[in-house]
Amino acid sequence: MKKIFSVMLVLASATAMAQTFSTPLKTDRKPWTGIPTFAGNDYKFVVLPDKTGGDETGAFELAIEEINRLAPDFVINVGDLIGGYFTDVKYCERDWKDILGRLEKLEAPFFFVGGNHDMTNQLQTDDFIRRFGANYYSFNVGPDLFLVLDTQEHGGRDISDAQVEYFRGVLDGWDGRHIYVFMHAPLWAPQNHGGYEHIDELLQGHRYTVFSGHTHQYYYEQRGGMDYFVVATAGGDSELRGPLFGEYDHIMLVSARDGKPAIANLPIGSLVPNDIVDKNTMPLIHWMTSGSYVKAPYLVLDSTAPEEFGIELSVSNPFDAEMEFGVDFKSGKGLDFSTPHIAGKMAPRSDKKYTVKVKNPDGVEPGKIVAGIFARYEIKGVPQEANGTLAVLTDCVRNLAKGEKMTLESRDHYDIDESWDWHGLQDGWFDFDVEYTGRNIVITVRTHDDIRALDKVEIFLESGGKKYAVSCEPETAVLTVPVRKIKNGSFTLNVKFTDNDDPEEGDPSVLWWRLPSAPGQFRISPGDSHPQRGLSL
């Protein structure tokens, strides 16, 4: 069948096509690449998850190959086909040209749904409408109705009143067989919000199925006998820890027929149950993957690190199933752990505490102590294990004498929120001065970075429950706080660095010198003592 990829599509007037497909959309350009044709009222279509954000693993192309082997009557996605976050339309042109070229290999008509990467801002939304005629729309296939929502209105996760009224008109008097609802952000989860509550009201009394994406993690829920899906990825960014964790590349095949539609969840080479991750297993899976079963408090050491100190570990199992766990402290920095390996079993809903003594013969500040951790549960009859890391942060109290300036370096970040632009020390490390002038505490931060596009440094000082902050460009990163605001002579300090090497592409990296819960500790003294300089973090 010859594919049609021009956005200047006109609905065909052939009798066979008119019986199977119709739409109230009047624009010349349409958000689909062709019109599905088939005999009778039964047909099948494929739901294609998010592509954006992942490495080029070939998963998207392989999905197209598998879809062609399934031979559906059409394909519809849930948004996020391009990188987005553009401020220049030329980047839209580049990315859309690329994705449309890939879709040329698809043998079935393709229907577009806009996501936050496709319609990041008004510029991209206008470009989407220019290309495809509408950012939300509806169409009929045989006896069924399809609603395609735009969840990105008003610059966020939102559906406008105008969009609600559009679908109210579409649904007014409709009495067909089944309704399929498509949106990018799952505004129905955990509860209807952002305007979707009005769409949900309009659907009451009808048979319907809801498909969404955005989270890159599969989830299924049934409400009032209706199926709600969050599909995972088709090449999008994912840890790919497997179907049980909702992290896998897949497609969904829907066979529309009399009665309830049949839906098959299809990873490459296998079938997966639709409820593989549900409201019963999600809390347990999150607990395993987050590493929250093992916790250790932040350690504050006085002035110089002692030759021996202890790490208090808390292990907990809040679920009604036995858990196996393990903790392995990694050697290094001259530290000797009394118990480098801890392993055991946790009874359901139980807690344990462990003390690991650490010998530090050289008296150096440990900084960050890393341990490998794992948890193992039996989930749906199959043992499942998740590995992770535990970082125990330590810090010495830095004593500042009046008139003293302390210069410190930080070449090892303690937390990173996004890793898009940060690839190592060339993308950002700090040295900074902490000065006690007698009247003020002055913090001056110098950032070492190979590219300074829209980088930003934020300095946070906290004392006595009061917080002081400044946000500025790296060259002018200075925070001054009067000594009278330093309660009890002590304060904590954090530095946050936003590394934005390519403002046109994706989100910036965000690195912390110290976690908010584990800041640098300082104490000021009115005396004339001279503290040690040049301490390395």
Coordinates of C-alpha atoms in Angstrom, one line a residue:
M1 CA 0.0 0.0 0.0
K2 CA 1.4 3.4 -1.0
K3 CA 2.1 5.6 2.0
I4 CA 1.1 9.3 2.1
F5 CA 3.4 11.5 4.1
S6 CA 2.4 14.9 2.9
V7 CA 0.7 17.0 5.6
M8 CA -1.6 18.4 2.9
L9 CA -3.9 15.4 3.0
V10 CA -7.5 15.5 1.8
L11 CA -10.0 12.9 2.9
A12 CA -10.8 10.5 0.2
S13 CA -14.4 10.3 -1.0
A14 CA -14.5 6.6 -2.0
T15 CA -17.5 4.8 -0.6
A16 CA -15.5 2.1 1.2
M17 CA -13.4 4.7 3.0
A18 CA -16.3 6.8 4.0
Q19 CA -17.9 3.8 5.7
T20 CA -14.8 3.1 7.9
F21 CA -13.3 6.5 8.6
S22 CA -14.6 10.0 9.3
T23 CA -13.6 13.1 11.1
P24 CA -15.0 16.6 12.0
L25 CA -11.5 18.1 11.4
K26 CA -11.8 20.7 8.6
T27 CA -8.2 21.8 8.3
D28 CA -6.3 21.0 5.1
R29 CA -3.4 19.5 6.9
K30 CA -4.1 16.5 9.1
P31 CA -2.3 14.9 12.0
W32 CA -2.0 11.5 10.2
T33 CA -0.1 10.1 7.3
G34 CA -2.9 8.2 5.7
I35 CA -6.5 6.9 6.1
P36 CA -7.1 3.4 7.3
T37 CA -9.3 1.2 5.1
F38 CA -10.7 -2.2 6.0
A39 CA -13.9 -4.2 5.6
G40 CA -16.5 -4.5 8.3
N41 CA -16.4 -3.2 11.9
D42 CA -13.5 -5.1 13.3
Y43 CA -10.0 -3.8 12.9
K44 CA -6.7 -3.6 14.8
F45 CA -4.2 -0.8 15.6
V46 CA -0.9 -0.4 17.4
V47 CA -0.1 2.0 20.2
L48 CA 3.5 3.3 20.0
P49 CA 5.1 4.6 23.2
D50 CA 7.6 7.4 23.7
K51 CA 10.8 7.6 21.7
T52 CA 12.4 10.8 23.0
G53 CA 15.3 10.9 25.4
G54 CA 17.0 7.6 24.9
D55 CA 20.2 6.6 23.1
E56 CA 19.9 5.4 19.6
T57 CA 19.6 1.7 20.4
G58 CA 17.6 0.8 17.3
A59 CA 14.6 0.0 19.4
F60 CA 12.3 2.5 17.5
E61 CA 13.3 1.1 14.1
L62 CA 12.9 -2.5 15.4
A63 CA 9.4 -1.6 16.7
I64 CA 8.5 -0.4 13.2
E65 CA 9.7 -3.7 11.7
E66 CA 7.6 -5.6 14.2
I67 CA 4.6 -3.4 13.6
N68 CA 4.8 -4.1 9.9
R69 CA 4.8 -7.9 10.6
L70 CA 1.7 -7.5 12.7
A71 CA 0.0 -5.6 9.8
P72 CA -2.3 -3.3 11.8
D73 CA -4.8 -1.1 10.1
F74 CA -3.1 2.0 11.6
V75 CA -0.7 3.1 14.3
I76 CA -1.1 5.9 16.9
N77 CA 1.5 7.1 19.3
V78 CA 1.3 8.9 22.7
G79 CA 3.6 11.8 22.0
D80 CA 7.3 12.7 22.4
L81 CA 8.7 11.8 19.0
I82 CA 11.3 14.6 18.8
G83 CA 13.8 16.1 21.2
G84 CA 12.0 19.4 21.6
Y85 CA 12.7 22.2 24.1
F86 CA 13.6 24.4 21.1
T87 CA 13.5 28.2 20.8
D88 CA 14.2 28.3 17.1
V89 CA 11.9 26.7 14.5
K90 CA 14.9 25.5 12.5
Y91 CA 15.5 22.8 15.1
C92 CA 11.9 21.7 14.9
E93 CA 12.4 21.3 11.1
R94 CA 15.5 19.2 11.6
D95 CA 13.9 16.8 14.2
W96 CA 10.6 16.4 12.4
K97 CA 12.4 15.7 9.1
D98 CA 14.3 13.0 10.9
I99 CA 11.3 11.3 12.5
L100 CA 9.2 11.5 9.4
G101 CA 12.0 9.9 7.5
R102 CA 12.0 7.0 9.9
L103 CA 8.2 6.7 9.8
E104 CA 8.4 6.3 6.0
K105 CA 9.3 2.6 6.7
L106 CA 6.0 2.1 8.4
E107 CA 3.4 0.4 6.2
A108 CA 0.3 1.5 8.1
P109 CA -1.1 5.0 8.4
F110 CA 0.3 6.9 11.5
F111 CA -1.6 9.2 13.8
F112 CA 0.3 11.9 15.7
V113 CA -0.3 12.8 19.4
G114 CA 1.6 15.8 20.8
G115 CA 3.8 15.5 23.9
N116 CA 5.8 17.9 26.0
H117 CA 8.9 17.4 23.8
D118 CA 6.8 17.9 20.6
M119 CA 5.0 20.9 22.0
T120 CA 7.3 22.3 24.6
N121 CA 6.3 25.9 24.2
Q122 CA 4.1 28.1 22.1
L123 CA 6.6 28.1 19.3
Q124 CA 6.6 24.4 19.0
T125 CA 2.8 24.2 19.5
D126 CA 2.4 26.6 16.6
D127 CA 4.8 24.6 14.5
F128 CA 2.9 21.3 15.4
I129 CA -0.4 22.9 14.3
R130 CA 1.2 24.2 11.1
R131 CA 2.5 20.8 10.2
F132 CA -0.5 18.6 11.3
G133 CA -3.5 20.9 11.4
A134 CA -4.5 20.6 15.1
N135 CA -3.0 19.9 18.5
Y136 CA -6.2 18.0 19.6
Y137 CA -8.8 16.3 17.4
S138 CA -11.1 13.4 17.0
F139 CA -12.0 10.8 14.4
N140 CA -14.3 7.8 13.9
V141 CA -13.2 4.4 12.7
G142 CA -16.1 2.1 12.0
P143 CA -18.4 2.2 15.0
D144 CA -15.7 3.6 17.4
L145 CA -14.6 7.1 18.4
F146 CA -11.0 8.2 18.9
L147 CA -10.2 11.3 21.1
V148 CA -6.7 12.8 20.9
L149 CA -6.0 15.2 23.7
D150 CA -3.4 17.9 24.2
T151 CA -2.1 17.7 27.8
Q152 CA 0.5 20.5 27.3
E153 CA -1.7 23.6 27.2
H154 CA -0.9 26.7 29.3
G155 CA 2.7 25.7 29.3
G156 CA 2.3 22.6 31.4
R157 CA 0.2 19.5 32.2
D158 CA -3.1 21.1 31.4
I159 CA -6.2 20.8 29.3
S160 CA -7.9 24.1 28.4
D161 CA -11.6 24.9 28.8
A162 CA -11.8 25.4 25.0
Q163 CA -10.5 21.8 24.5
V164 CA -13.0 20.5 27.0
E165 CA -15.8 22.2 25.1
Y166 CA -14.5 20.8 21.8
F167 CA -14.8 17.2 23.0
R168 CA -18.1 18.0 24.7
G169 CA -19.4 18.8 21.2
V170 CA -17.8 15.6 19.8
L171 CA -19.5 13.4 22.4
D172 CA -22.8 15.2 22.4
G173 CA -25.3 12.6 21.2
W174 CA -22.6 10.0 20.3
D175 CA -23.9 6.4 20.8
G176 CA -21.3 4.2 19.1
R177 CA -19.5 1.1 20.3
H178 CA -16.3 2.2 22.0
I179 CA -14.2 5.3 22.7
Y180 CA -10.4 5.3 22.7
V181 CA -8.8 8.2 24.5
F182 CA -5.1 9.2 23.8
M183 CA -3.0 11.7 25.7
H184 CA 0.7 12.2 26.5
A185 CA 0.8 13.1 30.2
P186 CA -1.3 10.7 32.3
L187 CA -3.5 13.4 33.8
W188 CA -5.8 10.6 35.1
A189 CA -3.1 9.4 37.6
P190 CA -3.1 9.4 40.5
Q191 CA -6.4 11.2 40.2
N192 CA -8.0 13.3 37.5
H193 CA -6.5 16.8 37.4
G194 CA -5.3 19.5 35.0
G195 CA -8.7 19.7 33.3
Y196 CA -8.9 15.9 32.6
E197 CA -11.5 15.6 35.3
H198 CA -14.0 17.3 32.9
I199 CA -13.1 14.9 30.1
D200 CA -13.6 12.0 32.5
E201 CA -17.1 13.3 33.3
L202 CA -17.9 13.4 29.6
L203 CA -16.9 9.8 29.2
Q204 CA -19.2 8.5 31.9
G205 CA -21.9 6.2 30.5
H206 CA -19.7 5.1 27.6
R207 CA -17.4 2.2 27.1
Y208 CA -13.8 3.5 26.7
T209 CA -10.1 2.8 27.1
V210 CA -7.4 5.3 27.9
F211 CA -3.8 5.3 26.7
S212 CA -1.1 7.7 27.9
G213 CA 2.7 7.9 28.2
H214 CA 5.3 10.5 29.4
T215 CA 6.6 8.7 32.5
H216 CA 8.6 6.1 30.6
Q217 CA 7.4 3.5 33.0
Y218 CA 4.5 1.1 32.3
Y219 CA 1.5 1.1 34.6
Y220 CA -2.0 -0.3 34.4
E221 CA -5.2 0.4 36.4
Q222 CA -8.8 -0.4 36.0
R223 CA -11.5 2.1 37.0
G224 CA -15.2 1.3 36.9
G225 CA -14.4 -1.6 34.6
M226 CA -12.5 0.6 32.1
D227 CA -8.8 0.1 31.3
Y228 CA -6.3 2.8 31.8
F229 CA -2.7 2.5 30.5
V230 CA 0.6 4.3 30.9
V231 CA 2.8 2.8 28.2
A232 CA 6.6 2.7 28.7
T233 CA 9.0 3.4 25.8
A234 CA 9.8 2.6 22.2
G235 CA 13.5 3.7 22.4
G236 CA 12.9 6.5 25.0
D237 CA 15.2 7.0 28.0
S238 CA 14.8 4.1 30.4
E239 CA 16.9 2.0 32.8
L240 CA 15.4 -1.0 31.1
R241 CA 15.3 -3.1 34.2
G242 CA 12.6 -5.2 32.7
P243 CA 8.8 -5.6 32.5
L244 CA 8.3 -6.2 36.2
F245 CA 9.7 -2.8 36.9
G246 CA 7.7 -1.2 34.0
E247 CA 10.9 -0.3 32.2
Y248 CA 11.0 -1.9 28.8
D249 CA 10.6 -1.1 25.1
H250 CA 7.3 -2.3 23.8
I251 CA 4.2 -1.7 21.6
M252 CA 0.6 -2.6 22.3
L253 CA -1.7 -4.3 19.8
V254 CA -5.4 -3.5 20.1
S255 CA -7.9 -5.7 18.3
A256 CA -11.2 -3.7 18.1
R257 CA -14.2 -5.9 17.9
D258 CA -17.7 -6.4 19.3
G259 CA -17.6 -6.4 23.1
K260 CA -14.4 -5.4 24.9
P261 CA -11.3 -4.8 22.8
A262 CA -8.5 -7.3 23.1
I263 CA -5.2 -5.7 24.0
A264 CA -1.8 -7.4 23.7
N265 CA 1.4 -6.0 25.4
L266 CA 4.3 -6.9 23.1
P267 CA 8.0 -6.5 24.0
I268 CA 10.4 -7.7 21.4
G269 CA 9.9 -11.5 21.1
S270 CA 7.5 -12.1 24.0
L271 CA 4.1 -11.3 25.4
V272 CA 3.7 -9.6 28.8
P273 CA 0.6 -9.5 31.0
N274 CA -1.1 -6.1 31.1
D275 CA -0.9 -5.8 34.9
I276 CA 2.8 -6.6 35.2
V277 CA 3.2 -3.4 37.3
D278 CA 0.1 -2.4 39.2
K279 CA -0.9 -0.6 42.4
N280 CA 0.0 -3.7 44.5
T281 CA 3.6 -4.2 43.2
M282 CA 4.5 -0.6 42.5
P283 CA 5.3 0.4 46.1
L284 CA 7.5 -2.7 46.6
I285 CA 9.3 -2.1 43.3
H286 CA 9.9 1.6 44.1
W287 CA 11.2 0.6 47.5
M288 CA 13.7 -1.8 46.0
T289 CA 14.9 0.5 43.2
S290 CA 15.2 3.6 45.4
G291 CA 17.4 1.8 48.0
S292 CA 15.3 3.2 50.8
Y293 CA 15.5 -0.1 52.7
V294 CA 19.0 0.9 53.9
K295 CA 19.6 4.4 55.5
A296 CA 22.5 6.0 57.2
P297 CA 22.7 9.4 58.9
Y298 CA 25.0 12.1 57.6
L299 CA 28.1 12.3 59.8
V300 CA 29.5 15.6 61.1
L301 CA 33.0 15.3 62.4
D302 CA 34.6 17.9 64.6
S303 CA 37.5 19.9 63.1
T304 CA 39.6 16.9 62.1
A305 CA 38.4 13.4 61.3
P306 CA 39.0 11.0 64.2
E307 CA 41.0 7.9 64.0
E308 CA 37.9 5.8 64.5
F309 CA 34.2 6.5 64.1
G310 CA 30.9 4.6 63.6
I311 CA 28.3 4.5 60.9
E312 CA 24.8 3.7 62.0
L313 CA 22.7 1.7 59.5
S314 CA 19.0 1.2 59.6
V315 CA 17.4 -1.6 57.5
S316 CA 13.7 -1.8 57.1
N317 CA 11.1 -4.0 55.4
P318 CA 7.6 -2.4 55.4
F319 CA 5.9 -5.1 53.3
D320 CA 4.1 -8.4 54.1
A321 CA 6.8 -10.5 52.4
E322 CA 10.2 -11.6 53.5
M323 CA 13.1 -9.6 52.1
E324 CA 16.8 -10.5 51.7
F325 CA 19.3 -7.7 51.7
G326 CA 23.0 -7.0 51.5
V327 CA 25.4 -4.1 52.2
D328 CA 29.0 -4.0 50.9
F329 CA 31.3 -1.2 51.8
K330 CA 33.9 -0.4 49.3
S331 CA 37.5 0.0 50.4
G332 CA 39.4 3.2 49.8
K333 CA 40.6 6.4 51.3
G334 CA 42.6 4.5 53.8
L335 CA 39.5 3.4 55.7
D336 CA 39.1 0.0 57.4
F337 CA 35.6 -1.3 58.0
S338 CA 35.0 -3.6 60.9
T339 CA 32.1 -5.2 59.0
P340 CA 32.6 -4.6 55.2
H341 CA 29.8 -7.0 54.3
I342 CA 26.3 -7.3 55.9
A343 CA 23.7 -9.7 54.7
G344 CA 20.5 -11.2 56.1
K345 CA 16.8 -11.8 55.8
M346 CA 14.1 -9.4 57.1
A347 CA 10.9 -10.7 58.4
P348 CA 7.8 -8.9 57.0
R349 CA 7.2 -5.5 58.6
S350 CA 10.5 -5.5 60.6
D351 CA 13.5 -3.2 61.2
K352 CA 17.1 -3.8 62.1
K353 CA 20.0 -1.5 63.1
Y354 CA 23.7 -2.1 62.6
T355 CA 26.8 -0.2 63.7
V356 CA 29.8 -0.4 61.4
K357 CA 33.0 0.8 63.1
V358 CA 35.5 2.6 60.7
K359 CA 39.2 2.9 61.5
N360 CA 40.8 6.0 60.0
P361 CA 44.5 5.8 60.9
D362 CA 45.5 8.8 58.8
G363 CA 42.8 11.0 60.2
V364 CA 41.7 12.2 56.8
E365 CA 38.1 13.4 56.1
P366 CA 36.3 10.5 54.4
G367 CA 34.0 12.8 52.4
K368 CA 31.7 10.3 50.7
I369 CA 31.7 6.6 51.8
V370 CA 30.0 4.4 49.2
A371 CA 28.4 1.0 49.8
G372 CA 26.8 -1.3 47.3
I373 CA 23.3 -2.5 48.4
F374 CA 20.7 -5.0 47.1
A375 CA 17.2 -6.2 48.0
R376 CA 15.5 -9.4 46.9
Y377 CA 11.8 -10.1 47.1
E378 CA 9.6 -12.8 45.6
I379 CA 7.2 -10.9 43.4
K380 CA 4.4 -12.8 41.8
G381 CA 6.1 -16.0 42.5
V382 CA 9.5 -15.1 41.0
P383 CA 12.5 -13.9 43.0
Q384 CA 13.5 -10.4 41.9
E385 CA 16.6 -8.5 42.9
A386 CA 17.4 -4.8 42.6
N387 CA 20.9 -3.4 43.2
G388 CA 21.8 0.1 44.1
T389 CA 24.3 2.3 46.1
L390 CA 24.3 4.0 49.5
A391 CA 26.4 7.1 50.0
V392 CA 27.2 8.1 53.5
L393 CA 28.3 11.7 53.5
T394 CA 30.8 13.0 56.1
D395 CA 32.1 16.5 56.7
C396 CA 34.5 18.2 59.2
V397 CA 33.6 21.4 60.9
R398 CA 35.6 24.2 59.4
N399 CA 36.7 26.7 62.0
L400 CA 37.0 30.3 60.7
A401 CA 38.9 32.9 62.6
K402 CA 38.2 36.6 62.4
G403 CA 39.8 38.0 59.2
E404 CA 40.5 34.6 57.9
K405 CA 39.8 33.4 54.3
M406 CA 39.5 29.7 53.7
T407 CA 40.0 28.4 50.2
L408 CA 38.4 25.0 49.4
E409 CA 38.1 22.8 46.3
S410 CA 35.3 20.5 45.2
R411 CA 36.0 18.1 42.3
D412 CA 33.5 15.5 43.3
H413 CA 29.8 16.3 43.2
Y414 CA 27.6 14.7 45.8
D415 CA 24.4 14.7 43.8
I416 CA 23.4 15.2 40.2
D417 CA 19.7 15.9 39.2
E418 CA 20.2 15.6 35.4
S419 CA 23.2 14.2 33.4
W420 CA 22.3 15.6 30.0
D421 CA 25.2 18.0 29.6
W422 CA 27.6 16.9 32.4
H423 CA 30.3 14.4 31.4
G424 CA 33.1 14.9 33.9
L425 CA 35.3 17.5 35.5
Q426 CA 35.7 19.5 32.3
D427 CA 32.0 20.3 32.6
G428 CA 32.2 21.7 36.1
W429 CA 34.1 21.8 39.4
F430 CA 34.5 24.5 42.0
D431 CA 37.0 26.3 44.2
F432 CA 35.6 28.9 46.5
D433 CA 36.6 31.2 49.4
V434 CA 34.7 31.4 52.7
E435 CA 35.8 34.6 54.5
Y436 CA 35.0 35.8 58.0
T437 CA 35.7 39.6 57.8
G438 CA 34.4 40.3 61.3
R439 CA 31.3 42.0 60.0
N440 CA 30.3 39.6 57.2
I441 CA 30.6 36.0 56.0
V442 CA 31.6 36.3 52.3
I443 CA 31.4 33.2 50.0
T444 CA 33.0 33.6 46.5
V445 CA 32.6 30.7 44.1
R446 CA 34.7 30.2 41.0
T447 CA 33.4 27.6 38.5
H448 CA 35.8 25.7 36.2
D449 CA 33.9 24.7 33.0
D450 CA 34.9 24.2 29.4
I451 CA 31.6 25.8 28.0
R452 CA 29.7 28.6 29.7
A453 CA 26.5 29.0 27.7
L454 CA 23.8 29.7 30.2
D455 CA 25.5 28.3 33.3
K456 CA 24.3 29.4 36.7
V457 CA 25.6 29.1 40.2
E458 CA 23.5 29.3 43.3
I459 CA 24.9 29.6 46.8
F460 CA 22.9 28.7 49.9
L461 CA 23.8 29.6 53.5
E462 CA 21.7 28.5 56.4
S463 CA 22.0 29.4 60.1
G464 CA 19.6 29.2 63.0
G465 CA 16.8 28.0 60.7
K466 CA 17.1 31.1 58.4
K467 CA 18.3 30.6 54.8
Y468 CA 20.1 33.1 52.6
A469 CA 20.7 32.5 48.9
V470 CA 22.0 34.2 45.7
S471 CA 21.8 33.0 42.1
C472 CA 24.2 34.4 39.5
E473 CA 26.5 33.7 36.7
P474 CA 29.7 31.8 37.5
E475 CA 32.0 34.8 37.2
T476 CA 30.0 36.8 39.7
A477 CA 29.0 34.1 42.3
V478 CA 29.3 36.0 45.6
L479 CA 27.1 35.7 48.6
T480 CA 27.5 38.1 51.6
V481 CA 25.7 37.6 54.9
P482 CA 26.1 39.9 57.9
V483 CA 27.7 38.1 61.0
R484 CA 24.7 39.3 63.1
K485 CA 22.6 36.9 61.1
I486 CA 24.8 33.9 62.0
K487 CA 23.2 32.3 64.9
N488 CA 25.3 30.5 67.6
G489 CA 28.4 31.2 65.5
S490 CA 27.8 28.4 63.0
F491 CA 26.3 27.9 59.5
T492 CA 26.0 25.4 56.7
L493 CA 26.8 26.0 53.1
N494 CA 25.6 24.4 49.8
V495 CA 26.6 25.2 46.2
K496 CA 24.4 24.3 43.2
F497 CA 25.7 24.4 39.7
T498 CA 23.5 24.3 36.6
D499 CA 25.5 23.3 33.5
N500 CA 23.8 24.3 30.3
D501 CA 26.2 23.7 27.5
D502 CA 23.5 23.6 24.7
P503 CA 20.4 25.7 25.5
E504 CA 18.7 24.6 22.3
E505 CA 18.9 20.9 23.1
G506 CA 17.2 19.3 26.1
D507 CA 17.5 20.1 29.8
P508 CA 20.6 21.3 31.7
S509 CA 22.6 19.3 34.2
V510 CA 22.2 20.2 37.9
L511 CA 25.0 19.3 40.3
W512 CA 25.3 19.9 44.1
W513 CA 28.5 20.4 45.9
R514 CA 26.6 19.2 49.0
L515 CA 23.2 17.6 49.2
P516 CA 20.7 19.9 50.9
S517 CA 20.5 17.3 53.8
A518 CA 24.3 17.2 54.0
P519 CA 25.8 20.6 53.7
G520 CA 29.3 21.9 54.5
Q521 CA 29.6 22.8 58.2
F522 CA 31.4 26.0 59.4
R523 CA 31.9 27.6 62.8
I524 CA 33.2 31.2 63.3
S525 CA 35.3 32.3 66.2
P526 CA 36.1 35.8 67.5
G527 CA 39.6 34.7 68.4
D528 CA 42.9 35.1 66.5
S529 CA 43.5 31.4 65.9
H530 CA 44.4 30.4 62.4
P531 CA 42.6 27.4 61.0
Q532 CA 44.0 25.0 58.6
R533 CA 43.9 26.2 55.0
G534 CA 43.3 24.6 51.6
L535 CA 41.2 21.6 52.9
S536 CA 40.3 19.3 50.1
L537 CA 36.7 18.0 49.8

